[in-house]
Coordinates of C-alpha atoms (C1' of nucleotides) in Angstrom, one line a residue:
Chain A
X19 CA -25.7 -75.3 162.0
X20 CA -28.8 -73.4 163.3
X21 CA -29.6 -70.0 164.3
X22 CA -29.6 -68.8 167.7
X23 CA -31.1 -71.5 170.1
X24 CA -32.6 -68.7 172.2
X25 CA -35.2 -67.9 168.8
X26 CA -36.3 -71.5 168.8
X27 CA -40.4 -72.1 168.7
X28 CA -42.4 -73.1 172.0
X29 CA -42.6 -76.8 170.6
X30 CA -39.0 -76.9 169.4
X31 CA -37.2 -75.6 172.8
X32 CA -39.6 -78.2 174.5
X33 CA -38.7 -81.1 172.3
X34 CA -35.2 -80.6 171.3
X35 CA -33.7 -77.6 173.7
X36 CA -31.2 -80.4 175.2
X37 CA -29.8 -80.5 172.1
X38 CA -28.4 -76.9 172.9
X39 CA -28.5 -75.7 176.8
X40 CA -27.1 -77.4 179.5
X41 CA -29.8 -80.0 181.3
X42 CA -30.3 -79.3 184.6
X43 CA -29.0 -76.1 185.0
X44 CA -31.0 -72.9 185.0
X45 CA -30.2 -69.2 185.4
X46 CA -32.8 -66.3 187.5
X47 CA -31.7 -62.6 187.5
X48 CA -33.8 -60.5 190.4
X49 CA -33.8 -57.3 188.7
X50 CA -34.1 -54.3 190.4
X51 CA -34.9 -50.8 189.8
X52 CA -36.0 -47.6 191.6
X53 CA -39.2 -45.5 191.3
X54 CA -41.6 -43.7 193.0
X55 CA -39.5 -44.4 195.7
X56 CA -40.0 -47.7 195.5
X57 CA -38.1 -50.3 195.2
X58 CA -39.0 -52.4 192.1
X59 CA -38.2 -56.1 190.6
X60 CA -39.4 -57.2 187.3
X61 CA -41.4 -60.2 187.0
X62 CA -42.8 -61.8 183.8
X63 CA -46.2 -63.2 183.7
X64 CA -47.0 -66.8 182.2
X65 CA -49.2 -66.9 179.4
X66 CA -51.9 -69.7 180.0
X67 CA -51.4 -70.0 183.6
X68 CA -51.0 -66.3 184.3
X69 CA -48.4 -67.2 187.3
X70 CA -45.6 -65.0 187.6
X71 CA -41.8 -65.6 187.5
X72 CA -38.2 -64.3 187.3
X73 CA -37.2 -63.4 184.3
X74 CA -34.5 -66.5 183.5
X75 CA -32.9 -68.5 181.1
X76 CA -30.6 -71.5 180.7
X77 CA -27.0 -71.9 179.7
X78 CA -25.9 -72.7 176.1
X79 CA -23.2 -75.9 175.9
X80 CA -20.1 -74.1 175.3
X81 CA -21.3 -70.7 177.5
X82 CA -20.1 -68.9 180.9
X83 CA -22.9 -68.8 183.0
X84 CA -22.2 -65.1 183.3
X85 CA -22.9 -64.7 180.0
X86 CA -26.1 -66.4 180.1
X87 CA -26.9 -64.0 182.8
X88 CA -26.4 -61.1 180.9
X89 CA -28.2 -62.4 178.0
X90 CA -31.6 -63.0 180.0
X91 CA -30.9 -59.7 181.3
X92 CA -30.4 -58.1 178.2
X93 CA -33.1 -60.0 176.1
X94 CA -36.0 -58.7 178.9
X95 CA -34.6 -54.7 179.3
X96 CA -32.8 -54.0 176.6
X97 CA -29.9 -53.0 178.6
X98 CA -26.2 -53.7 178.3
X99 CA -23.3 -53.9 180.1
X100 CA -24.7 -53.9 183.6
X101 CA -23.4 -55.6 186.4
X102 CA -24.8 -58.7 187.2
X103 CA -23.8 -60.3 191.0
X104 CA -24.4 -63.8 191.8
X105 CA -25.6 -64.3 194.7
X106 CA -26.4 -68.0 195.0
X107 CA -27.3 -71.2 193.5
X108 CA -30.4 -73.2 194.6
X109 CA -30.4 -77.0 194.6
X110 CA -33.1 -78.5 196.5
X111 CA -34.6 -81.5 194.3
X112 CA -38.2 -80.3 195.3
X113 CA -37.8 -76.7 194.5
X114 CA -40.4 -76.9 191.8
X115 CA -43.1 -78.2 194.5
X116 CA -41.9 -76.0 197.5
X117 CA -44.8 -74.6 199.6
X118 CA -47.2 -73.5 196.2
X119 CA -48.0 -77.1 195.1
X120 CA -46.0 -78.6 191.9
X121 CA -45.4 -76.3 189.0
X122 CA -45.9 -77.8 185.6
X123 CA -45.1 -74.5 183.0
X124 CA -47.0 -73.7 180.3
X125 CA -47.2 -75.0 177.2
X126 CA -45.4 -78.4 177.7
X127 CA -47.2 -81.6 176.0
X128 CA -45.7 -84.9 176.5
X129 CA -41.8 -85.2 177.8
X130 CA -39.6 -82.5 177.8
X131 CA -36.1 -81.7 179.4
X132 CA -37.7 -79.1 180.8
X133 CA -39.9 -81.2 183.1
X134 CA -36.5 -82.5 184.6
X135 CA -35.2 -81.7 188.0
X136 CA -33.4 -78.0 187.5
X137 CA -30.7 -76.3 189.6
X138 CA -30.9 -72.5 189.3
X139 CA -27.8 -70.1 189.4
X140 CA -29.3 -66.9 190.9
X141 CA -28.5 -63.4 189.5
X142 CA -29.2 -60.0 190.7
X143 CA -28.8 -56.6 188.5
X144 CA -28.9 -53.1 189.3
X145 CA -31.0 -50.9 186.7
X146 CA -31.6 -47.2 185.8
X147 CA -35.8 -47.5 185.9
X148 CA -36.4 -45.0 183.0
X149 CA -33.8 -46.5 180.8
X150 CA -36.0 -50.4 180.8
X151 CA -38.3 -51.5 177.8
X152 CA -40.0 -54.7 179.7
X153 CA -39.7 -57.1 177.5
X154 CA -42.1 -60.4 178.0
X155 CA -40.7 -63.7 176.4
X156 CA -42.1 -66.0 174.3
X157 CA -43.6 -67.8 177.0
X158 CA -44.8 -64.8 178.8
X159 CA -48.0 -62.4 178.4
X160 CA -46.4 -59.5 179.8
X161 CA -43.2 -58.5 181.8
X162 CA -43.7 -55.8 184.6
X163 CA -42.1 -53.7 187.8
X164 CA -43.2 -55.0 190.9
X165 CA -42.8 -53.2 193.9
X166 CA -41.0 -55.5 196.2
X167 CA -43.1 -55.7 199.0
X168 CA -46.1 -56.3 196.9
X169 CA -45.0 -59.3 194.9
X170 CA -47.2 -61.8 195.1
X171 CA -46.6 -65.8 194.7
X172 CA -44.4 -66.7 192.1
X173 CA -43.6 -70.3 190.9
X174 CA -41.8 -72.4 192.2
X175 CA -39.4 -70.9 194.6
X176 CA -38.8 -67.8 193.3
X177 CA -40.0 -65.7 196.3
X178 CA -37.3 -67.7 198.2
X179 CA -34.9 -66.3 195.3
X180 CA -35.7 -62.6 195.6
X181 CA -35.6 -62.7 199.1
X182 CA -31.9 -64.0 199.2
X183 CA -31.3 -61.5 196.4
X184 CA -32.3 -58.5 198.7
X185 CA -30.2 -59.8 201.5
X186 CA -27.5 -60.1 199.3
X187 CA -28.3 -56.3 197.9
X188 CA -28.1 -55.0 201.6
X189 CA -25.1 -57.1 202.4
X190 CA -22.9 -55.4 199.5
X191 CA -24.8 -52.1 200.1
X192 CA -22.1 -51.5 202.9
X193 CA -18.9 -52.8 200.6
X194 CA -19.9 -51.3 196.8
X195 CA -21.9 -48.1 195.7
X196 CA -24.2 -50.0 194.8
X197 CA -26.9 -47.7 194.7
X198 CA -25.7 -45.4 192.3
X199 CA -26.5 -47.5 189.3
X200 CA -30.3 -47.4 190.3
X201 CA -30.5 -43.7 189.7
X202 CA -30.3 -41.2 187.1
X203 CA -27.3 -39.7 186.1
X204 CA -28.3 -36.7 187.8
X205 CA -30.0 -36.9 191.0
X206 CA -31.0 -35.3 194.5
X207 CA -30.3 -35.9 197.6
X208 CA -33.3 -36.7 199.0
X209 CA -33.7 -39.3 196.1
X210 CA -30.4 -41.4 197.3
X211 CA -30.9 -41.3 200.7
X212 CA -35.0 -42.6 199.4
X213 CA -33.6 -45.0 197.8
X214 CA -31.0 -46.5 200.5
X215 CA -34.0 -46.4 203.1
X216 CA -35.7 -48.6 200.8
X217 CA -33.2 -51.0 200.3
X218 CA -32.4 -51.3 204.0
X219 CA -35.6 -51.0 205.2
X220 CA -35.5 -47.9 207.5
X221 CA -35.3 -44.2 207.8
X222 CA -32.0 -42.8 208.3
X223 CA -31.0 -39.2 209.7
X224 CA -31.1 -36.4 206.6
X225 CA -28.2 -34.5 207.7
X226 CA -26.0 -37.4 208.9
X227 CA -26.6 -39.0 205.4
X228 CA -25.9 -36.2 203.7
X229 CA -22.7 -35.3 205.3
X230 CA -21.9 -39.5 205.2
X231 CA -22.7 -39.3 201.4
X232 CA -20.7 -36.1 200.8
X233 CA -17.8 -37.2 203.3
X234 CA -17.0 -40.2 200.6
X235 CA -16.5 -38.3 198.3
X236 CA -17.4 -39.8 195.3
X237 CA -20.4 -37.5 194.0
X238 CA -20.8 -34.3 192.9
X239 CA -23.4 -31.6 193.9
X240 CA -24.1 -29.7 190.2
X241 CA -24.7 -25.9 190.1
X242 CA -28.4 -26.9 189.4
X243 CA -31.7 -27.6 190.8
X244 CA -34.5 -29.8 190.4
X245 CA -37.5 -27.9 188.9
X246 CA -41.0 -29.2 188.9
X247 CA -41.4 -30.3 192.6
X248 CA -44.2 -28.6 194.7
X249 CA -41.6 -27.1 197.4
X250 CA -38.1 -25.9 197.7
X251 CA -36.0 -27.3 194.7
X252 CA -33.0 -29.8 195.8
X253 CA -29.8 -29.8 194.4
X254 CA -28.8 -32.0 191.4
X255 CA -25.6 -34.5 192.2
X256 CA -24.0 -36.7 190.0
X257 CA -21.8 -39.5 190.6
X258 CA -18.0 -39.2 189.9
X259 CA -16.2 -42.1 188.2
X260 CA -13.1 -40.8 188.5
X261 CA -13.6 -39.8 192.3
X262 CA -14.9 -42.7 192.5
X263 CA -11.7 -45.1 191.2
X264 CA -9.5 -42.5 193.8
X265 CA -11.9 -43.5 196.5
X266 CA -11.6 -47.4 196.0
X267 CA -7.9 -47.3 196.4
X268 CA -8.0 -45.7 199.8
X269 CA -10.2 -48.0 201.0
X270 CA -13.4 -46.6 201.9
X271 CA -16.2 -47.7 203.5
X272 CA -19.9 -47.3 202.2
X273 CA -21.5 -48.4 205.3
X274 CA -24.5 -46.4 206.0
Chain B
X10 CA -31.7 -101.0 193.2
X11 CA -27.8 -100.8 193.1
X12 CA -25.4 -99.8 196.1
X13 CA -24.5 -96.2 196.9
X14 CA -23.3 -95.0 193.9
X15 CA -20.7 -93.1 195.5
X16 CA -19.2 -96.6 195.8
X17 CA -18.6 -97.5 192.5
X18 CA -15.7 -98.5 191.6
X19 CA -13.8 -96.1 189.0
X20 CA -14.3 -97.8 185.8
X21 CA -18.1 -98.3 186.8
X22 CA -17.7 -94.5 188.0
X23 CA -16.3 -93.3 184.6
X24 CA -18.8 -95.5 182.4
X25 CA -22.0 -95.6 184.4
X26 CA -21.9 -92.8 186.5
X27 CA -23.9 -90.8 184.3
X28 CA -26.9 -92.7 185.5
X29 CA -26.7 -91.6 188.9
X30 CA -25.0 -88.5 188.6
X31 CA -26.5 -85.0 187.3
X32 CA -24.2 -84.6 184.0
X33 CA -22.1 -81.1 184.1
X34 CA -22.5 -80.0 187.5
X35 CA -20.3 -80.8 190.6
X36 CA -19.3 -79.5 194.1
X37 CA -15.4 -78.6 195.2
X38 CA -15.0 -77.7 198.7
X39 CA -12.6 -75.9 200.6
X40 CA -12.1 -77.0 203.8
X41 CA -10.3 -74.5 206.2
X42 CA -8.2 -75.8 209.2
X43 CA -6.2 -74.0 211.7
X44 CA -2.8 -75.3 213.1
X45 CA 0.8 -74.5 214.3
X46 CA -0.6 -70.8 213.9
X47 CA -1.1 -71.3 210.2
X48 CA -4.2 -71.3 208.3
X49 CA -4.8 -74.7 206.0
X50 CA -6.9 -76.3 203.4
X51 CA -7.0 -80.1 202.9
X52 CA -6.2 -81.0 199.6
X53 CA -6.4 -84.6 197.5
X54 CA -3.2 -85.9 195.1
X55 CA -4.6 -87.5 192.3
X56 CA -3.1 -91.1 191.4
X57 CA -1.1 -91.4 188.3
X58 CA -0.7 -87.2 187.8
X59 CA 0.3 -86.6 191.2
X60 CA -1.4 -83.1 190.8
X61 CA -3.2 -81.9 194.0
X62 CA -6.9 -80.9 193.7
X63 CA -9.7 -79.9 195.9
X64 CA -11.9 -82.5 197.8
X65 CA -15.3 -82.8 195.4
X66 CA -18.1 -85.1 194.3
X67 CA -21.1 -84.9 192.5
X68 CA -24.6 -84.7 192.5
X69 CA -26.8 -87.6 192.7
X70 CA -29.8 -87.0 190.4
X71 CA -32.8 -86.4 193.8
X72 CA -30.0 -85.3 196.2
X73 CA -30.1 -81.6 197.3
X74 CA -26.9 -80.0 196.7
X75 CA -26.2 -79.1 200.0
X76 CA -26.0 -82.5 200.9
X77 CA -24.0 -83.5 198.2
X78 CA -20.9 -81.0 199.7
X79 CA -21.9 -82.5 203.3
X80 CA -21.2 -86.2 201.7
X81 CA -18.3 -84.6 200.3
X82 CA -16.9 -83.2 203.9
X83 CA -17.4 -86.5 205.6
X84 CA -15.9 -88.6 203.5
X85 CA -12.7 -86.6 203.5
X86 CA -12.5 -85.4 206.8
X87 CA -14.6 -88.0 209.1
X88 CA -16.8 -85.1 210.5
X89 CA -20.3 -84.4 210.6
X90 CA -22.9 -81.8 211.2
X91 CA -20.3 -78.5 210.1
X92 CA -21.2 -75.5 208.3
X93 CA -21.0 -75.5 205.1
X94 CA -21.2 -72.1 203.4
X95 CA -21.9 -72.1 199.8
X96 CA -20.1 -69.1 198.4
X97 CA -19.5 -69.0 194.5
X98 CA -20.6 -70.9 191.6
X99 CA -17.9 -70.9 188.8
X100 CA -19.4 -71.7 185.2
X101 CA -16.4 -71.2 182.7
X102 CA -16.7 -73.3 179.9
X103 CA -12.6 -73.8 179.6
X104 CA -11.9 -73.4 183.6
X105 CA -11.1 -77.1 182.1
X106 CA -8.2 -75.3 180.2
X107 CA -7.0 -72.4 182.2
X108 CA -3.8 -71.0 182.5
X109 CA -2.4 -74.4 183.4
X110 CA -3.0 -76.0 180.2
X111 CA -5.7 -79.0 179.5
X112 CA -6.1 -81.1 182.6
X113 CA -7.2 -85.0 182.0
X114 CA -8.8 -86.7 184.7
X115 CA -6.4 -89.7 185.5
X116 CA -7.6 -93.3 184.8
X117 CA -9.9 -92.3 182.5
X118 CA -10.1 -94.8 179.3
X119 CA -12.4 -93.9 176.3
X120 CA -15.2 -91.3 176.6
X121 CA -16.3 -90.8 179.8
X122 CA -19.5 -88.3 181.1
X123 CA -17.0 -86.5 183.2
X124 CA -15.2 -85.6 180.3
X125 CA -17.6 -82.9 179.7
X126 CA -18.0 -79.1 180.5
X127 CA -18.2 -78.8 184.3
X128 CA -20.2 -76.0 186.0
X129 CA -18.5 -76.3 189.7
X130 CA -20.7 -75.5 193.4
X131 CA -17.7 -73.7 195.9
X132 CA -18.7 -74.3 199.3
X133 CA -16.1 -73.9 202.2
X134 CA -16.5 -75.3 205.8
X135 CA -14.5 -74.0 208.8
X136 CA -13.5 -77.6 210.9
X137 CA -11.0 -78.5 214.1
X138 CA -7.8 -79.4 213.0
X139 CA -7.0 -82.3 215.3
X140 CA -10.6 -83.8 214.8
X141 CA -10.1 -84.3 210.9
X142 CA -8.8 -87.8 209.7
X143 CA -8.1 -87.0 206.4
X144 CA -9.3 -89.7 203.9
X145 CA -8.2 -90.1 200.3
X146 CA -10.9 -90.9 197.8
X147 CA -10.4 -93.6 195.4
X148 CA -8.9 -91.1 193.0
X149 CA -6.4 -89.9 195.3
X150 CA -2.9 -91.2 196.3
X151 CA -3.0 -89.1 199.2
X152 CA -5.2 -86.4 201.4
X153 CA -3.1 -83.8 203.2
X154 CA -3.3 -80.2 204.8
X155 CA -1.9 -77.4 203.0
X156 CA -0.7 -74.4 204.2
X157 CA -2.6 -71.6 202.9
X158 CA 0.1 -69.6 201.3
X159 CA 2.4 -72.5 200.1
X160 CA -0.5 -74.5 198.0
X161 CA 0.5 -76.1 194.7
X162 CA -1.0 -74.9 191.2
X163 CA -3.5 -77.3 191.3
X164 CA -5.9 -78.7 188.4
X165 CA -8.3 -76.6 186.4
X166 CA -9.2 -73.0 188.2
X167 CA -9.0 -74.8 191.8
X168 CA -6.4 -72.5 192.9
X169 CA -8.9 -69.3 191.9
X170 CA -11.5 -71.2 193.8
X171 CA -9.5 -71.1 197.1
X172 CA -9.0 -67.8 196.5
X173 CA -12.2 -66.6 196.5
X174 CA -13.2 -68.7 199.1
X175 CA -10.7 -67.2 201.1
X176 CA -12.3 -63.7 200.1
X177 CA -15.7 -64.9 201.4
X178 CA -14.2 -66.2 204.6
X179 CA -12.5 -62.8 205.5
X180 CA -16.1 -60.9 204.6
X181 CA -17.6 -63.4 206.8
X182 CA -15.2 -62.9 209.7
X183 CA -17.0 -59.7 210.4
X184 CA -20.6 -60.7 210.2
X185 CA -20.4 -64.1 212.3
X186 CA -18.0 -65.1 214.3
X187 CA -17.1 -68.1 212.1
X188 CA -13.1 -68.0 213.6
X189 CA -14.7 -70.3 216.7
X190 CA -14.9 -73.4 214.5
X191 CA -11.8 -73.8 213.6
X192 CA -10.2 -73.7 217.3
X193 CA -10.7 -76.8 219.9
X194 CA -13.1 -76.4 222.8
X195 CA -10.5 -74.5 224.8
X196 CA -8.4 -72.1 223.7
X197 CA -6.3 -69.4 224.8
X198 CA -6.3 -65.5 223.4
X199 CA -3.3 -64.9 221.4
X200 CA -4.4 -68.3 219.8
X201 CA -7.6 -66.9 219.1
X202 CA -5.6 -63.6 217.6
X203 CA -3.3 -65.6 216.0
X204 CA -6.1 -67.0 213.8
X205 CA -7.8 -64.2 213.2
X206 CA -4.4 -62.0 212.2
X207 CA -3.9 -65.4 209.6
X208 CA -7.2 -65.4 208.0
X209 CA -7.2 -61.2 207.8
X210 CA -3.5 -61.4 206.7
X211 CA -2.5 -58.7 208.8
X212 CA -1.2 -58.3 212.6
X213 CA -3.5 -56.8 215.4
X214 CA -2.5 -55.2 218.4
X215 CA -2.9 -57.5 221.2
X216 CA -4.9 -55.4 224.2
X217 CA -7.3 -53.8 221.5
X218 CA -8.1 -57.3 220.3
X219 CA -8.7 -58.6 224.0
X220 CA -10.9 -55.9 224.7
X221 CA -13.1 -56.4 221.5
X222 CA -13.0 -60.3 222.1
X223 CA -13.9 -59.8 225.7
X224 CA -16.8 -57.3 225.2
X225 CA -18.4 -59.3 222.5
X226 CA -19.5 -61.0 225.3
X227 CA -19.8 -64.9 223.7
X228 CA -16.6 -66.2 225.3
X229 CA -15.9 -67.3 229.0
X230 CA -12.5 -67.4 230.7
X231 CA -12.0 -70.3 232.7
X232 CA -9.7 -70.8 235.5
X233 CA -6.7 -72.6 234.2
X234 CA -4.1 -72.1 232.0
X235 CA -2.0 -73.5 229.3
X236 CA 0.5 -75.2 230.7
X237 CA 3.4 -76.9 228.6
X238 CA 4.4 -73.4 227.0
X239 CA 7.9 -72.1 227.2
X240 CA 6.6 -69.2 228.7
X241 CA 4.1 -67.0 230.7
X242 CA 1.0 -69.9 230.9
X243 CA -2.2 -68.3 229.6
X244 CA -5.7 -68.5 230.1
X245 CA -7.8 -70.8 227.9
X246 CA -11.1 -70.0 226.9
X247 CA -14.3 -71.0 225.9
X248 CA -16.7 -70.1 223.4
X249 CA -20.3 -70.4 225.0
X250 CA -23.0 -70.7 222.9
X251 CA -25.8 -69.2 225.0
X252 CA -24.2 -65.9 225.4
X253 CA -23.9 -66.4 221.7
X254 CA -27.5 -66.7 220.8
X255 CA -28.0 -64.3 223.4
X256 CA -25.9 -61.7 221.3
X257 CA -27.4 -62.5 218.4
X258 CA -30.4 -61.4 219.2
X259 CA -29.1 -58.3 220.2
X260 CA -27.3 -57.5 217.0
X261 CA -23.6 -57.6 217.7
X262 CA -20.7 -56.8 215.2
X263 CA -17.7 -58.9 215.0
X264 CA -15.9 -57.0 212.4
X265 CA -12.3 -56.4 213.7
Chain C
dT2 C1' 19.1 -67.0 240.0
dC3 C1' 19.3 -64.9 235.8
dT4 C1' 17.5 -64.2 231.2
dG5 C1' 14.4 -64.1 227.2
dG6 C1' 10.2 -64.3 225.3
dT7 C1' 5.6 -64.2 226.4
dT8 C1' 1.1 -62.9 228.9
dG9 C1' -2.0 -59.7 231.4
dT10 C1' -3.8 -55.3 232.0
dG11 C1' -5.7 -49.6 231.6
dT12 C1' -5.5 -44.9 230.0
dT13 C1' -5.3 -41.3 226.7
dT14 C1' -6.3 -39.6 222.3
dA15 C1' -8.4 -39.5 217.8
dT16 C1' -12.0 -40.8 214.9
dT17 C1' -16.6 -41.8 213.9
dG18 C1' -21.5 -41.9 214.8
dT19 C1' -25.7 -39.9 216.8
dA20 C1' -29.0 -36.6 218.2
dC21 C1' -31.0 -32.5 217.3
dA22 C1' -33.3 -27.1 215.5
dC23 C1' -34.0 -23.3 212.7
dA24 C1' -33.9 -20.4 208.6
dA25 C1' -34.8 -20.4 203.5
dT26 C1' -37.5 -21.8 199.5
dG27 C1' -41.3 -22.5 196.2
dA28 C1' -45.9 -23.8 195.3
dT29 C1' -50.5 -23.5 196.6
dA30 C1' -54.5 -21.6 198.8
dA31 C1' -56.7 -17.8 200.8
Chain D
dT1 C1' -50.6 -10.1 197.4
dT2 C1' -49.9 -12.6 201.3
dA3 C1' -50.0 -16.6 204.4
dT4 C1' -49.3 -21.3 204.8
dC5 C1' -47.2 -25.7 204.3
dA6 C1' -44.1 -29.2 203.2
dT7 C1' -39.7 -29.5 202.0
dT8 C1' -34.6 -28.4 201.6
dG9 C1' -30.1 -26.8 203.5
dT10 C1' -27.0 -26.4 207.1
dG11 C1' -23.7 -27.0 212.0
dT12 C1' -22.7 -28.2 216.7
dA13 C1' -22.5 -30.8 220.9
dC14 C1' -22.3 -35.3 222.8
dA15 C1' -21.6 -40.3 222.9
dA16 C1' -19.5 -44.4 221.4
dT17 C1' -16.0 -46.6 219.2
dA18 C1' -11.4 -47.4 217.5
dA19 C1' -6.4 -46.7 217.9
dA20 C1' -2.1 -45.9 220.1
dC21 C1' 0.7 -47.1 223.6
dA22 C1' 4.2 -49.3 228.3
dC23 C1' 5.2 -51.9 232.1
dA24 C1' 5.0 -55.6 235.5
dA25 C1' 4.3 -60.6 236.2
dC26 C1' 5.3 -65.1 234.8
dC27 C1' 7.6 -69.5 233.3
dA28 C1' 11.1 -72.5 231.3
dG29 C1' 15.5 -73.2 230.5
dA30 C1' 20.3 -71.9 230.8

DNA sequence: TCTGGTTGTGTTTATTGTACACAATGATAA
DNA sequence: TTATCATTGTGTACAATAAACACAACCAGA
């Protein structure tokens, strides 16, 4: 017996990892959050190389893949219990020398699994900002927000990954709330309808979203108002589970 | 050099596929037909077992996994160049052992590579009915449609795969207007209908459905009719693929 | 030629989406 | 203290889309 496999040294994960994960197989999680008004994915930088990267993982021999998603997820915010949506799995044989040249990662002497041919199971997770402690692997020098149209080339194909991810984002935008679980628990309006212009891409109408978001019926305006700002103070809302479950089972739709 | 491995016969398959094969990982396709107004999905019989399964195959170690599902479609159905639309990854350890107890490969003697966990690629391709020959593997006693709603418990979670394939079909139905593929060249409306009220699960009325059809503007009428019916002959149809692209660009919605 | 089941077609109403303007607020600067 | 500026809060008219609905024509077979 041995401890976690996920604790193992640089030079043991290289040399004897297979004896643990599944070869082959790998797992990204595009992870997204919401500040400034800006959308954000974090990225981890490698040490050595300085190249930067999903944060990922790979899948231990008796696991659910899902599980491995959440622990990469968990090991790099902190977080829990977040929903994690795969969105798609990537298996071209020359992913790892797309358009940026051949990526050998850091730290490898001599053969490793590692070097191998990988197929990668691609996550994405929704995150309250303020509530993430980056959280850089052992193979990383640091692990950062990026704002999402400022990323610049990651390894491999991993620009190809987020891409899909964000398509995938908008796509469920119009089935699932999904937007909710980017914000604080209290919130403005101005701040939602921010943050769905950011994800789609464009500027929407502020009394037609407001009266969209309020006809759904699945939030709640608070008798309170944001201080602090430098002009009239919105209206604090919060999202309502329970209005929330009601809505799912008439069938609503979230389409914006 | 050796032959296509994809050739082998089973007891090399069993012992030595593990040298062509990426260990763990394979592809299970659902592969949608349209007949007699019913929706279908061709299904192999194992030898020995007699228990029905999805059409699959594996990976060969430099092979992109997209064409490993397109190897998989030919070689079941005859056809080439279809759509295939990856749409879920399932990565269970025991979908081995689900709710239908432990299921054993047939003709498997001793240890085998494929005895392992198995993380599975769902892909599902939409395909003309009366252009399919459907071709057993050398597994399978027998390759036959299914109706959609009258499909056996098959092995290991297959029967949770077509059901989420199914799921990503109907979301699909209002984003492209996937229906086309499964209908020959020429076609009349309430057959067109028909197959959209069978993959939806739910009747439509019949001028509303014209109308939406018809303004879409990516089908022609030509002028002749169905003869051979026992009643009122209609009008067959073409899809036409210029107005289609032409659409696109526009932006149009086929949600019903 | 009569009958039964099917096809072809248009209008009315309800619902949903889109466009748009002005008063109130709160911080800052004059 | 007051004026200014950027922002928030709110409702109505119009357009587009979706939904409901009925009758005449057709064809095969009895």
């Amino acid at each position: 017996m041995i401890n976690d496999p996920r604790s193992l040294s640089p030079k043991e994960f290289f040399e004897k990892g297979h004896n643990y994960f599944l070869p082959h197989i790998s797992i990204d999680c595009v992870i997204f959050g919401f500040h400034d008004n800006q959308l954000k994915v974090l990225l981890l930088e490698w040490k050595d190389t300085h190249r930067w990267c999903l944060p990922g993982g790979f899948v231990l021999k008796g696991e659910d893949i899902n599980d491995a998603a959440d622990n990469t997820l968990r090991m790099r915010t902190g977080l829990q219990k977040i929903i994690l949506h795969q969105f798609h799995t990537f298996g071209d044989p020359n992913r790892d020398r797309g358009t940026h040249g051949h990526n050998t990662p850091p730290h490898v002497k001599g053969p490793s699994w590692i070097m191998e041919r990988f197929i990668t199971i691609g996550y994405w997770a929704l995150v309250e900002f303020s509530k993430v402690t980056p959280t850089p692997d052992q193979f990383s020098a640091s692990c950062q927000w990026w704002e999402i149209n400022s990323i610049p080339t990651l390894i491999l194909d991993h620009n190809v990954i987020v891409k899909k991810a964000l398509e995938s984002l908008r796509l469920q935008l119009n089935d699932y709330p999904v937007g909710f679980n980017l914000l604080p628990p209290k919130f403005t309006m101005p701040e939602l309808q921010s943050l769905y212009e950011t994800i789609l891409g464009e500027t929407l109408d502020r009394r037609n979203f407001q009266k969209k978001m309020i006809a759904l019926d699945i939030i709640t305006r608070l008798n309170e108002r944001k201080q602090g700002g430098a002009h009239k103070a919105p209206y604090l809302y919060k999202f309502d589970k329970k209005k929330y479950q009601n809505a799912l089972k008439k069938g609503i739709s979230f389409g914006i």
